[in-house]
Coordinates of C-alpha atoms in Angstrom, one line a residue:
M216 CA -68.7 -116.8 -56.6
A217 CA -70.7 -114.1 -56.1
S218 CA -72.3 -113.7 -59.9
A219 CA -72.6 -118.3 -59.4
L220 CA -75.0 -117.7 -56.3
L221 CA -76.5 -114.7 -58.2
K222 CA -78.2 -117.1 -60.1
K223 CA -78.6 -119.7 -58.5
I224 CA -80.8 -116.6 -56.4
I225 CA -82.1 -115.3 -59.1
H226 CA -83.3 -119.1 -60.4
I227 CA -85.1 -119.9 -57.2
L228 CA -86.8 -116.4 -57.3
F229 CA -87.4 -117.4 -61.3
L230 CA -89.4 -120.8 -59.7
I231 CA -91.3 -119.4 -57.4
L232 CA -92.0 -117.4 -59.8
I233 CA -93.8 -120.0 -62.2
I234 CA -95.4 -121.6 -59.1
F235 CA -97.3 -119.0 -57.9
N236 CA -98.4 -117.7 -61.5
L237 CA -99.8 -121.4 -61.8
I238 CA -101.8 -121.1 -58.1
N239 CA -102.8 -118.4 -59.5
C240 CA -104.1 -119.3 -63.5
S241 CA -105.4 -122.5 -61.7
D242 CA -108.7 -120.8 -60.0
D243 CA -108.4 -118.6 -63.7
K244 CA -109.0 -121.1 -65.9
P245 CA -112.1 -121.6 -67.1
Q246 CA -115.3 -122.8 -65.5
Q247 CA -119.0 -124.5 -65.6
I248 CA -118.4 -123.8 -69.8
H249 CA -121.9 -124.6 -71.9
L250 CA -122.3 -123.4 -75.3
A251 CA -125.7 -121.9 -77.2
F252 CA -126.7 -121.5 -80.2
N253 CA -125.9 -117.5 -82.2
E254 CA -126.8 -117.5 -86.2
D255 CA -128.1 -120.3 -88.0
Y256 CA -124.8 -121.9 -87.8
G257 CA -123.4 -120.4 -84.8
I258 CA -122.5 -121.6 -81.6
S259 CA -120.7 -119.2 -78.4
V260 CA -118.9 -120.6 -75.6
S261 CA -119.4 -118.9 -72.5
W262 CA -117.2 -119.9 -69.0
L263 CA -116.9 -118.6 -65.7
T264 CA -113.4 -117.3 -63.9
N265 CA -113.2 -115.7 -60.4
D266 CA -111.0 -113.2 -61.8
P267 CA -111.3 -110.7 -65.0
T268 CA -108.4 -111.1 -67.5
T269 CA -106.9 -109.8 -69.9
T270 CA -108.7 -111.9 -73.2
S271 CA -112.2 -114.2 -73.6
M272 CA -110.6 -116.2 -76.0
V273 CA -111.8 -120.0 -77.9
L274 CA -109.3 -121.7 -79.9
F275 CA -111.2 -124.1 -82.4
G276 CA -110.7 -126.5 -85.8
T277 CA -111.6 -128.9 -87.2
E278 CA -109.2 -131.3 -85.8
S279 CA -108.5 -132.8 -82.1
G280 CA -104.8 -130.1 -80.9
K281 CA -105.2 -128.2 -84.1
Y282 CA -106.6 -124.9 -83.4
T283 CA -106.2 -123.0 -87.5
N284 CA -108.7 -120.4 -85.7
S285 CA -109.0 -118.0 -83.1
A286 CA -112.3 -115.9 -81.7
S287 CA -112.5 -113.3 -79.2
G288 CA -115.5 -112.5 -76.7
Y289 CA -116.4 -110.6 -74.1
S290 CA -117.0 -110.5 -70.3
T291 CA -119.2 -108.9 -67.9
T292 CA -119.2 -110.0 -64.6
Y293 CA -122.6 -108.6 -61.5
Y294 CA -121.0 -109.5 -58.9
V295 CA -117.8 -111.2 -57.3
S296 CA -117.1 -113.8 -60.8
Y297 CA -116.9 -112.5 -63.9
N298 CA -119.4 -114.6 -67.1
H299 CA -117.3 -115.1 -70.7
H300 CA -118.6 -114.9 -74.2
V301 CA -117.3 -115.4 -77.5
P302 CA -119.4 -116.4 -80.2
I303 CA -118.5 -117.8 -83.3
S304 CA -120.0 -117.0 -86.7
N305 CA -119.4 -118.0 -90.2
L306 CA -118.8 -122.0 -89.8
K307 CA -119.4 -124.5 -92.1
P308 CA -123.1 -126.6 -91.1
S309 CA -123.0 -129.4 -89.4
T310 CA -119.7 -130.0 -88.8
K311 CA -117.3 -130.8 -86.0
Y312 CA -115.6 -128.2 -84.2
Y313 CA -112.8 -128.7 -81.4
Y314 CA -112.7 -126.0 -79.0
I315 CA -110.7 -124.7 -76.0
C316 CA -111.4 -121.5 -74.3
G317 CA -109.9 -119.0 -71.7
D318 CA -107.0 -116.9 -72.2
E319 CA -103.4 -117.2 -72.8
T320 CA -102.7 -115.9 -69.1
A321 CA -104.4 -117.3 -67.0
G322 CA -105.2 -121.1 -68.2
W323 CA -106.9 -122.8 -71.5
S324 CA -110.0 -125.6 -71.1
S325 CA -109.4 -128.6 -71.7
Q326 CA -111.0 -129.8 -74.8
Y327 CA -114.3 -130.9 -75.7
Y328 CA -116.8 -129.8 -78.7
F329 CA -118.9 -128.5 -80.6
I330 CA -121.6 -129.3 -83.9
T331 CA -123.2 -126.5 -86.1
A332 CA -126.6 -127.5 -86.8
P333 CA -127.9 -128.5 -90.1
Q334 CA -128.7 -126.9 -93.0
I335 CA -131.4 -124.8 -92.9
G336 CA -134.3 -126.5 -94.6
K337 CA -132.5 -130.4 -94.7
Q338 CA -135.2 -133.0 -93.5
D339 CA -132.9 -135.0 -91.7
P340 CA -134.3 -136.5 -87.8
F341 CA -132.5 -134.6 -85.2
T342 CA -133.2 -135.2 -81.1
I343 CA -133.1 -132.5 -78.6
A344 CA -133.2 -133.1 -74.7
V345 CA -136.1 -130.6 -73.1
Y346 CA -136.6 -130.4 -69.1
G347 CA -137.4 -127.4 -66.5
D348 CA -137.4 -127.3 -63.1
M349 CA -135.1 -128.2 -62.8
G350 CA -132.1 -127.7 -59.6
T351 CA -129.2 -129.2 -57.3
T352 CA -131.9 -131.0 -55.7
N353 CA -134.1 -134.2 -56.4
S354 CA -132.0 -134.4 -59.6
I355 CA -129.4 -136.1 -60.0
P356 CA -131.0 -138.8 -61.5
T357 CA -132.1 -136.8 -63.9
M358 CA -129.2 -134.6 -65.0
Q359 CA -127.7 -138.8 -64.8
S360 CA -130.0 -140.0 -67.1
L361 CA -129.5 -137.2 -69.7
M362 CA -125.7 -138.2 -69.5
N363 CA -127.0 -141.2 -70.4
T364 CA -128.9 -139.9 -73.0
L365 CA -126.1 -138.2 -74.6
P366 CA -125.1 -140.5 -77.8
L367 CA -128.7 -139.5 -78.9
T368 CA -129.4 -136.3 -78.5
D369 CA -127.8 -133.3 -80.8
W370 CA -128.6 -130.3 -78.0
H371 CA -130.5 -129.7 -74.7
L372 CA -134.1 -127.1 -74.0
H373 CA -134.0 -126.4 -70.2
V374 CA -137.6 -123.5 -70.4
G375 CA -136.9 -122.0 -66.9
D376 CA -136.4 -122.4 -63.9
I377 CA -132.4 -122.7 -63.6
S378 CA -130.6 -124.5 -60.8
Y379 CA -133.5 -122.8 -57.6
A380 CA -130.6 -120.2 -56.5
D381 CA -133.2 -118.7 -55.6
D382 CA -133.9 -121.4 -52.8
Y383 CA -130.3 -122.1 -51.5
L384 CA -132.5 -120.9 -48.3
R385 CA -133.8 -124.0 -48.3
I386 CA -131.1 -126.1 -50.2
G387 CA -128.3 -124.8 -47.7
A388 CA -125.7 -122.6 -49.5
T389 CA -125.2 -119.4 -51.2
Y390 CA -127.0 -118.1 -54.0
E391 CA -123.9 -117.4 -55.8
D392 CA -122.5 -120.9 -54.6
T393 CA -126.2 -123.2 -56.1
W394 CA -126.0 -121.4 -59.5
N395 CA -122.5 -122.4 -59.4
D396 CA -123.2 -125.9 -58.5
F397 CA -125.3 -126.7 -60.9
Q398 CA -123.8 -125.4 -63.9
T399 CA -120.6 -127.4 -62.1
A400 CA -122.6 -130.1 -62.1
L401 CA -124.1 -129.8 -66.0
E402 CA -120.1 -128.4 -67.4
P403 CA -120.6 -132.6 -69.0
I404 CA -123.6 -132.2 -70.8
T405 CA -123.3 -128.0 -71.9
S406 CA -119.9 -128.5 -73.0
I407 CA -119.9 -130.2 -75.8
R408 CA -124.0 -130.1 -76.4
P409 CA -125.8 -126.2 -77.1
Y410 CA -127.5 -125.6 -74.0
M411 CA -130.6 -123.3 -74.5
V412 CA -132.6 -121.7 -72.6
C413 CA -135.9 -119.3 -71.1
P414 CA -136.5 -117.0 -67.6
G415 CA -138.6 -118.2 -65.4
N416 CA -139.7 -117.1 -61.7
H417 CA -136.8 -118.9 -59.5
E418 CA -134.2 -116.2 -62.0
A419 CA -136.1 -113.2 -61.5
T420 CA -134.0 -112.1 -58.0
C421 CA -132.3 -114.8 -54.6
H422 CA -135.7 -115.0 -53.0
S423 CA -138.2 -116.8 -54.9
V424 CA -140.4 -114.7 -52.4
T425 CA -139.9 -110.8 -52.9
T426 CA -136.5 -109.1 -53.9
I427 CA -137.1 -106.9 -50.0
T428 CA -133.9 -109.0 -48.6
C429 CA -132.2 -109.1 -51.9
R430 CA -128.8 -107.2 -52.8
D431 CA -129.7 -105.1 -55.3
E432 CA -127.0 -107.4 -57.7
F433 CA -129.2 -109.7 -57.7
K434 CA -132.0 -108.4 -58.8
N435 CA -134.3 -107.9 -62.0
F436 CA -132.9 -111.3 -63.5
S437 CA -129.0 -110.0 -63.2
A438 CA -128.3 -114.2 -62.4
Y439 CA -129.5 -115.5 -65.1
Q440 CA -128.2 -112.3 -67.9
H441 CA -125.2 -112.1 -66.7
R442 CA -124.5 -116.0 -67.4
F443 CA -126.0 -117.2 -70.7
R444 CA -125.7 -115.8 -74.3
M445 CA -129.0 -116.9 -76.2
P446 CA -129.2 -115.3 -79.8
S447 CA -131.1 -112.5 -79.0
L448 CA -128.3 -110.4 -81.7
E449 CA -129.0 -112.3 -84.1
S450 CA -133.3 -112.2 -83.9
N451 CA -133.2 -108.6 -83.5
S452 CA -134.3 -108.6 -79.7
T453 CA -132.4 -106.4 -77.6
S454 CA -133.9 -107.7 -74.3
G455 CA -131.0 -109.5 -73.6
N456 CA -131.9 -113.6 -72.5
M457 CA -135.3 -112.6 -72.2
W458 CA -136.9 -113.5 -75.5
Y459 CA -134.7 -114.7 -78.6
S460 CA -135.2 -117.3 -82.0
F461 CA -132.8 -119.2 -83.5
N462 CA -133.6 -122.3 -86.8
Y463 CA -132.5 -125.6 -87.0
S464 CA -132.6 -127.7 -89.6
S465 CA -136.4 -127.5 -90.4
V466 CA -137.8 -125.8 -87.4
H467 CA -137.9 -122.5 -86.2
F468 CA -137.1 -122.3 -82.5
I469 CA -139.0 -118.2 -80.0
S470 CA -138.0 -118.7 -76.5
I471 CA -140.6 -116.2 -75.1
S472 CA -139.9 -114.8 -71.5
T473 CA -143.1 -115.9 -68.9
E474 CA -142.4 -113.4 -66.7
T475 CA -142.5 -110.1 -68.1
D476 CA -143.5 -107.4 -71.0
Y477 CA -146.5 -108.6 -71.1
P478 CA -149.8 -106.7 -70.1
N479 CA -150.5 -107.1 -66.2
S480 CA -147.3 -110.4 -66.4
P481 CA -146.4 -111.6 -62.8
E482 CA -142.7 -110.3 -62.4
G483 CA -142.6 -107.1 -63.9
P484 CA -143.0 -103.0 -62.9
R485 CA -144.9 -103.0 -59.7
T486 CA -145.2 -107.0 -59.4
L487 CA -143.0 -108.5 -55.7
W488 CA -140.2 -108.9 -57.6
N489 CA -140.5 -105.2 -59.8
S490 CA -138.4 -106.6 -63.0
G491 CA -138.1 -104.4 -66.5
P492 CA -138.7 -103.8 -68.8
F493 CA -136.5 -105.2 -71.2
G494 CA -138.7 -104.1 -75.0
D495 CA -141.5 -104.8 -76.1
Q496 CA -141.0 -108.2 -76.5
L497 CA -145.6 -108.7 -78.2
S498 CA -144.3 -106.5 -81.2
W499 CA -141.1 -108.5 -81.6
L500 CA -142.7 -111.5 -81.2
E501 CA -145.0 -111.6 -83.6
N502 CA -142.5 -109.5 -85.8
D503 CA -140.6 -113.2 -85.1
L504 CA -144.3 -115.2 -86.4
I505 CA -143.9 -112.7 -89.5
L506 CA -141.1 -114.0 -90.5
A507 CA -140.8 -117.9 -89.8
N508 CA -144.2 -118.5 -91.3
N509 CA -142.6 -116.6 -94.9
R510 CA -140.1 -119.1 -94.5
R511 CA -142.3 -122.8 -93.8
A512 CA -141.8 -123.8 -97.2
N513 CA -137.8 -124.4 -96.2
Q514 CA -138.9 -125.0 -92.3
P515 CA -142.1 -125.8 -91.8
W516 CA -142.5 -127.0 -88.0
I517 CA -142.5 -123.8 -85.5
I518 CA -142.4 -124.2 -82.1
V519 CA -142.3 -121.9 -78.9
F520 CA -141.4 -122.3 -75.7
G521 CA -141.9 -120.7 -72.5
H522 CA -141.8 -121.3 -69.0
R523 CA -145.6 -121.0 -67.3
P524 CA -148.5 -123.2 -68.6
M525 CA -150.8 -121.2 -70.9
Y526 CA -153.6 -124.7 -69.3
S527 CA -152.9 -127.5 -67.2
S528 CA -154.8 -129.1 -64.8
H529 CA -152.7 -127.8 -61.8
T530 CA -155.2 -125.7 -59.0
R531 CA -152.9 -123.7 -57.7
D532 CA -152.0 -120.4 -59.9
Y533 CA -149.3 -118.0 -58.8
P534 CA -150.0 -114.9 -58.9
L535 CA -153.4 -115.4 -60.4
E536 CA -155.0 -115.3 -62.6
A537 CA -151.2 -115.5 -64.4
G538 CA -152.6 -118.1 -66.4
K539 CA -155.4 -116.5 -68.0
H540 CA -152.9 -113.2 -68.7
L541 CA -150.3 -114.8 -70.3
R542 CA -153.2 -116.9 -72.3
D543 CA -154.8 -113.4 -73.4
A544 CA -150.8 -112.0 -74.8
I545 CA -150.6 -114.7 -77.1
E546 CA -152.2 -117.2 -77.4
D547 CA -154.1 -115.4 -80.5
L548 CA -151.0 -115.3 -81.5
L549 CA -149.9 -118.6 -81.6
H550 CA -153.1 -119.3 -83.4
T551 CA -151.9 -117.3 -86.0
Y552 CA -149.4 -118.0 -87.0
K553 CA -150.4 -121.8 -86.8
V554 CA -147.8 -122.2 -83.9
D555 CA -147.2 -126.2 -83.7
L556 CA -145.9 -127.2 -80.4
Y557 CA -146.0 -124.7 -77.1
I558 CA -143.4 -126.4 -74.3
C559 CA -143.3 -125.1 -70.5
G560 CA -143.0 -125.8 -67.6
H561 CA -143.4 -124.1 -64.0
V562 CA -145.6 -126.8 -62.9
H563 CA -143.3 -129.5 -61.0
A564 CA -145.3 -132.2 -62.6
Y565 CA -145.1 -133.8 -66.4
E566 CA -148.7 -133.0 -68.6
R567 CA -149.6 -132.9 -72.6
L568 CA -152.3 -132.0 -73.6
Y569 CA -154.6 -131.9 -77.1
P570 CA -154.8 -129.2 -79.3
I571 CA -156.5 -126.4 -77.6
Y572 CA -157.5 -122.1 -78.1
K573 CA -159.8 -120.4 -76.3
N574 CA -160.7 -123.3 -72.6
K575 CA -162.0 -125.5 -76.4
V576 CA -160.3 -128.8 -77.1
A577 CA -159.0 -128.6 -81.3
Q578 CA -158.9 -132.1 -81.3
K579 CA -158.2 -135.8 -79.0
N580 CA -155.5 -136.7 -81.6
Y581 CA -152.2 -135.6 -82.9
D582 CA -152.9 -135.8 -86.7
S583 CA -152.4 -132.8 -87.8
P584 CA -153.1 -130.6 -84.7
T585 CA -155.3 -127.2 -86.2
E586 CA -154.4 -125.5 -83.0
V587 CA -151.2 -125.9 -81.0
V588 CA -150.2 -128.6 -78.8
P589 CA -149.0 -127.6 -75.1
I590 CA -146.7 -129.2 -72.9
V591 CA -145.5 -129.1 -69.6
I592 CA -142.3 -130.2 -68.7
G593 CA -141.2 -129.1 -65.4
N594 CA -140.6 -132.8 -63.9
A595 CA -136.5 -132.6 -63.6
G596 CA -136.3 -132.5 -60.1
N597 CA -135.7 -128.8 -57.4
V598 CA -135.8 -128.2 -53.9
E599 CA -139.6 -128.0 -53.9
G600 CA -140.6 -131.4 -55.0
H601 CA -143.1 -132.8 -57.2
S602 CA -146.5 -130.4 -57.7
T603 CA -150.1 -131.0 -55.4
D604 CA -153.1 -129.8 -56.1
W605 CA -155.1 -131.2 -58.2
K606 CA -158.9 -130.6 -60.7
D607 CA -161.2 -132.1 -59.7
P608 CA -162.6 -132.7 -62.1
T609 CA -159.9 -133.6 -65.1
P610 CA -160.1 -131.0 -67.9
D611 CA -161.1 -132.3 -71.6
Y612 CA -157.9 -131.1 -72.7
L613 CA -156.2 -133.3 -70.3
A614 CA -154.2 -136.4 -72.7
A615 CA -151.2 -137.5 -70.1
R616 CA -150.4 -136.4 -67.2
N617 CA -146.8 -137.9 -64.4
D618 CA -147.2 -135.9 -60.9
V619 CA -144.8 -139.0 -59.8
D620 CA -141.4 -139.4 -61.3
Y621 CA -138.6 -136.8 -62.0
G622 CA -137.4 -136.8 -65.9
F623 CA -137.5 -134.9 -69.0
A624 CA -138.4 -135.6 -73.1
L625 CA -136.6 -136.3 -76.1
M626 CA -138.1 -134.7 -79.1
T627 CA -137.5 -136.3 -82.4
V628 CA -138.1 -133.9 -85.4
Y629 CA -137.9 -137.0 -88.4
N630 CA -138.5 -134.7 -91.6
R631 CA -141.2 -131.7 -92.2
T632 CA -144.1 -134.0 -91.7
T633 CA -143.3 -135.8 -88.2
L634 CA -142.2 -135.4 -84.6
Y635 CA -142.3 -137.3 -82.0
W636 CA -142.3 -136.8 -78.1
S637 CA -141.2 -139.2 -75.3
A638 CA -141.3 -138.3 -71.6
R639 CA -139.0 -140.4 -69.3
R640 CA -138.0 -141.5 -65.8
A641 CA -135.3 -140.3 -64.8
T642 CA -134.2 -143.1 -62.4
D643 CA -133.3 -145.7 -65.5
G644 CA -134.6 -143.4 -68.8
S645 CA -137.2 -145.8 -69.3
V646 CA -141.0 -143.9 -71.1
F647 CA -143.6 -143.2 -69.4
D648 CA -145.6 -140.7 -71.8
E649 CA -145.3 -141.1 -75.8
V650 CA -147.0 -138.8 -78.4
T651 CA -146.4 -138.6 -82.7
I652 CA -147.5 -134.9 -84.0
T653 CA -147.8 -135.7 -87.5
K654 CA -147.8 -132.2 -89.9
N655 CA -149.9 -132.0 -93.3

């Protein structure tokens, strides 16, 4: 009798333990899953948990539900949650892999998938979604349209100002909650499409005006550096996520920091934001451009992206002459190494510019441009609304502008000679501006 009672008590305790573990595991299952490229055909899988886990693992394979491979990574923390990153290498190009991520004890995610980059130099068309300055407010139509265009896109590019967590007082949430809400909202996209980012001014700290009232954990681009894992190490950068490059098909993409690490940068040391230094960005940029130019037989296109514009028809430029300081730092490099396109945001509107160098329009068409083509795509939607106040008269370098619609762009690289860009409204995905850029 006593033995039977003891067995019953043990059984009940065992059930309680299982329920307790399930409750705790559910809290530690991966959240905010997002992908990024690393080496040429590699993928990094990242996610967040509320508590530390024993391991950070990805199980993956080429058949749904059959995970024949595994990769382990690492976790970091800057405040209360934990950010996990697992770089996966030695993958086949243009291959679909199914994956789950997490930890054996804390729990696994649902199954998702990723598709690796095409063979370098391959001329098959690909399409990416491009947008900037997207937060949790005024962005729901954009996010919905991005979901609707998933069948058309191979990956996504967000050119800075991610979530607007530093505007949390205007949003009515905390700094961390705003980051979490944003990344959770994008998970249906970022868990199945690589999501490449660059730093904007709203990633610097917990307030967009100053760091004085911010916790030390929120300063110096900490959230941005911990939450993402861009291919810096794979591109000989030691800056964390501040600048890096990667290859995709017939294009070499270069991400830069327009916020720090060049003369008179707007958010570097001895500014109100006192960020960095993170390294010698300009030397790295030139070395990367030299390597990219040497590979132009296979990858004829070079596209640079950063947050701030070198040129804009917007009147406000804060800090004063920030655009000029950026031009002074990088424009000669883009000219010397014949960069094809510079994509940016910061201005909360859409602007397409003619090819330009040293404030002079090179040509008023896009047939084999002799200078870089700048495009501003900062109209994805955020709590600050649209930009207003435009230069009068309109600069001759401006080809098109839209300061009314929230939206995004789709960029299709057809082959080694033709690139098509279409700017679209968030409300219905309709095209409001388009241009075809050709190369000899």
